[in-house]
Amino acid sequence: MTAEAEAKQLDSVTDVVKEAEIDTAKAQEAIGLIRSKTNDDQQAAALAAVTISRGDVELIVSELEVTEEVAERTLREVSLDAKGGNVVEAALRVLIA
């Protein structure tokens, strides 16, 4: 192939490509959703990594009459927030909610 033929072929290939416009609002919304999902996943993983005392859960369940799930989640959140939080603080959160 000659240089002229190669140049012509290259021009024909690049001419076919059409630029697509991106809706920036939709792109920003998609990025926000991805970030939100990532943050939610990271928080769930952090909460799952926290160890809680079975006795603390039972105390909150019996005294405040909440489900085990609520008691466990509250204890885990307090532990993350307060770097090892306590039962009293967790109980107050459940009462306030």
PDB file of C-alpha atoms in Angstrom:
ATOM      1  CA  MET A   1       0.000   0.000   0.000  1.00  0.00           C
ATOM      2  CA  THR A   2       1.243   3.450  -0.785  1.00  0.00           C
ATOM      3  CA  ALA A   3       1.439   6.198   1.753  1.00  0.00           C
ATOM      4  CA  GLU A   4      -1.380   8.026   0.007  1.00  0.00           C
ATOM      5  CA  ALA A   5      -3.652   4.959   0.171  1.00  0.00           C
ATOM      6  CA  GLU A   6      -2.826   4.440   3.842  1.00  0.00           C
ATOM      7  CA  ALA A   7      -3.635   8.072   4.623  1.00  0.00           C
ATOM      8  CA  LYS A   8      -6.922   7.810   2.744  1.00  0.00           C
ATOM      9  CA  GLN A   9      -7.841   4.612   4.592  1.00  0.00           C
ATOM     10  CA  LEU A  10      -6.959   6.211   7.949  1.00  0.00           C
ATOM     11  CA  ASP A  11      -9.133   9.224   7.126  1.00  0.00           C
ATOM     12  CA  SER A  12     -12.053   6.974   6.266  1.00  0.00           C
ATOM     13  CA  VAL A  13     -11.766   5.171   9.596  1.00  0.00           C
ATOM     14  CA  THR A  14     -11.637   8.358  11.649  1.00  0.00           C
ATOM     15  CA  ASP A  15     -14.520   9.904   9.715  1.00  0.00           C
ATOM     16  CA  VAL A  16     -16.861   7.100  10.772  1.00  0.00           C
ATOM     17  CA  VAL A  17     -16.474   7.815  14.473  1.00  0.00           C
ATOM     18  CA  LYS A  18     -19.186  10.138  15.691  1.00  0.00           C
ATOM     19  CA  GLU A  19     -18.824  12.022  18.902  1.00  0.00           C
ATOM     20  CA  ALA A  20     -21.531  11.285  21.407  1.00  0.00           C
ATOM     21  CA  GLU A  21     -22.651  13.954  23.782  1.00  0.00           C
ATOM     22  CA  ILE A  22     -22.800  12.992  27.411  1.00  0.00           C
ATOM     23  CA  ASP A  23     -25.508  14.395  29.609  1.00  0.00           C
ATOM     24  CA  THR A  24     -23.407  15.705  32.484  1.00  0.00           C
ATOM     25  CA  ALA A  25     -26.329  15.724  34.904  1.00  0.00           C
ATOM     26  CA  LYS A  26     -26.972  12.029  34.281  1.00  0.00           C
ATOM     27  CA  ALA A  27     -23.273  11.261  34.557  1.00  0.00           C
ATOM     28  CA  GLN A  28     -23.007  13.114  37.874  1.00  0.00           C
ATOM     29  CA  GLU A  29     -26.088  11.312  39.167  1.00  0.00           C
ATOM     30  CA  ALA A  30     -24.614   7.934  38.209  1.00  0.00           C
ATOM     31  CA  ILE A  31     -21.314   8.768  39.889  1.00  0.00           C
ATOM     32  CA  GLY A  32     -23.183   9.860  43.019  1.00  0.00           C
ATOM     33  CA  LEU A  33     -25.119   6.589  43.127  1.00  0.00           C
ATOM     34  CA  ILE A  34     -21.916   4.581  42.769  1.00  0.00           C
ATOM     35  CA  ARG A  35     -20.232   6.548  45.557  1.00  0.00           C
ATOM     36  CA  SER A  36     -23.272   6.158  47.791  1.00  0.00           C
ATOM     37  CA  LYS A  37     -23.361   2.402  47.201  1.00  0.00           C
ATOM     38  CA  THR A  38     -19.628   2.153  47.902  1.00  0.00           C
ATOM     39  CA  ASN A  39     -19.986   4.131  51.142  1.00  0.00           C
ATOM     40  CA  ASP A  40     -22.919   1.955  52.236  1.00  0.00           C
ATOM     41  CA  ASP A  41     -20.912  -1.197  51.530  1.00  0.00           C
ATOM     42  CA  GLN A  42     -17.923   0.134  53.452  1.00  0.00           C
ATOM     43  CA  GLN A  43     -20.076   1.063  56.440  1.00  0.00           C
ATOM     44  CA  ALA A  44     -21.764  -2.358  56.425  1.00  0.00           C
ATOM     45  CA  ALA A  45     -18.373  -4.056  56.358  1.00  0.00           C
ATOM     46  CA  ALA A  46     -17.116  -1.888  59.212  1.00  0.00           C
ATOM     47  CA  LEU A  47     -20.221  -2.658  61.294  1.00  0.00           C
ATOM     48  CA  ALA A  48     -19.889  -6.380  60.623  1.00  0.00           C
ATOM     49  CA  ALA A  49     -16.277  -6.297  61.832  1.00  0.00           C
ATOM     50  CA  VAL A  50     -17.229  -4.905  65.262  1.00  0.00           C
ATOM     51  CA  THR A  51     -17.528  -7.513  67.990  1.00  0.00           C
ATOM     52  CA  ILE A  52     -20.233  -7.007  70.571  1.00  0.00           C
ATOM     53  CA  SER A  53     -20.997  -8.704  73.839  1.00  0.00           C
ATOM     54  CA  ARG A  54     -23.921 -11.119  73.865  1.00  0.00           C
ATOM     55  CA  GLY A  55     -24.702  -9.917  77.395  1.00  0.00           C
ATOM     56  CA  ASP A  56     -24.956  -6.316  76.213  1.00  0.00           C
ATOM     57  CA  VAL A  57     -27.407  -7.333  73.492  1.00  0.00           C
ATOM     58  CA  GLU A  58     -29.514  -9.340  75.940  1.00  0.00           C
ATOM     59  CA  LEU A  59     -29.539  -6.473  78.448  1.00  0.00           C
ATOM     60  CA  ILE A  60     -30.779  -3.956  75.875  1.00  0.00           C
ATOM     61  CA  VAL A  61     -33.370  -6.385  74.504  1.00  0.00           C
ATOM     62  CA  SER A  62     -34.744  -7.205  77.949  1.00  0.00           C
ATOM     63  CA  GLU A  63     -34.698  -3.686  79.380  1.00  0.00           C
ATOM     64  CA  LEU A  64     -35.835  -1.701  76.353  1.00  0.00           C
ATOM     65  CA  GLU A  65     -37.978  -4.325  74.666  1.00  0.00           C
ATOM     66  CA  VAL A  66     -36.394  -3.965  71.244  1.00  0.00           C
ATOM     67  CA  THR A  67     -35.437  -6.680  68.785  1.00  0.00           C
ATOM     68  CA  GLU A  68     -32.027  -8.299  68.833  1.00  0.00           C
ATOM     69  CA  GLU A  69     -31.288  -6.817  65.409  1.00  0.00           C
ATOM     70  CA  VAL A  70     -31.917  -3.278  66.672  1.00  0.00           C
ATOM     71  CA  ALA A  71     -29.829  -3.869  69.784  1.00  0.00           C
ATOM     72  CA  GLU A  72     -26.939  -5.396  67.821  1.00  0.00           C
ATOM     73  CA  ARG A  73     -26.927  -2.685  65.151  1.00  0.00           C
ATOM     74  CA  THR A  74     -27.034   0.068  67.784  1.00  0.00           C
ATOM     75  CA  LEU A  75     -24.188  -1.473  69.766  1.00  0.00           C
ATOM     76  CA  ARG A  76     -22.094  -1.811  66.604  1.00  0.00           C
ATOM     77  CA  GLU A  77     -22.760   1.803  65.582  1.00  0.00           C
ATOM     78  CA  VAL A  78     -21.894   3.086  69.050  1.00  0.00           C
ATOM     79  CA  SER A  79     -18.711   1.029  69.071  1.00  0.00           C
ATOM     80  CA  LEU A  80     -17.653   2.596  65.759  1.00  0.00           C
ATOM     81  CA  ASP A  81     -18.625   6.120  66.780  1.00  0.00           C
ATOM     82  CA  ALA A  82     -17.237   6.041  70.312  1.00  0.00           C
ATOM     83  CA  LYS A  83     -14.296   3.724  69.651  1.00  0.00           C
ATOM     84  CA  GLY A  84     -15.640   1.023  71.935  1.00  0.00           C
ATOM     85  CA  GLY A  85     -18.811   2.743  73.196  1.00  0.00           C
ATOM     86  CA  ASN A  86     -20.841   1.500  76.135  1.00  0.00           C
ATOM     87  CA  VAL A  87     -24.211  -0.097  76.768  1.00  0.00           C
ATOM     88  CA  VAL A  88     -25.709   3.040  78.308  1.00  0.00           C
ATOM     89  CA  GLU A  89     -24.979   5.126  75.228  1.00  0.00           C
ATOM     90  CA  ALA A  90     -26.398   2.409  72.970  1.00  0.00           C
ATOM     91  CA  ALA A  91     -29.525   2.184  75.114  1.00  0.00           C
ATOM     92  CA  LEU A  92     -30.022   5.947  74.904  1.00  0.00           C
ATOM     93  CA  ARG A  93     -29.780   5.810  71.124  1.00  0.00           C
ATOM     94  CA  VAL A  94     -32.474   3.141  70.988  1.00  0.00           C
ATOM     95  CA  LEU A  95     -34.727   5.122  73.318  1.00  0.00           C
ATOM     96  CA  ILE A  96     -34.319   8.311  71.305  1.00  0.00           C
ATOM     97  CA  ALA A  97     -34.995   6.612  67.964  1.00  0.00           C
TER      98      ALA A  97
END
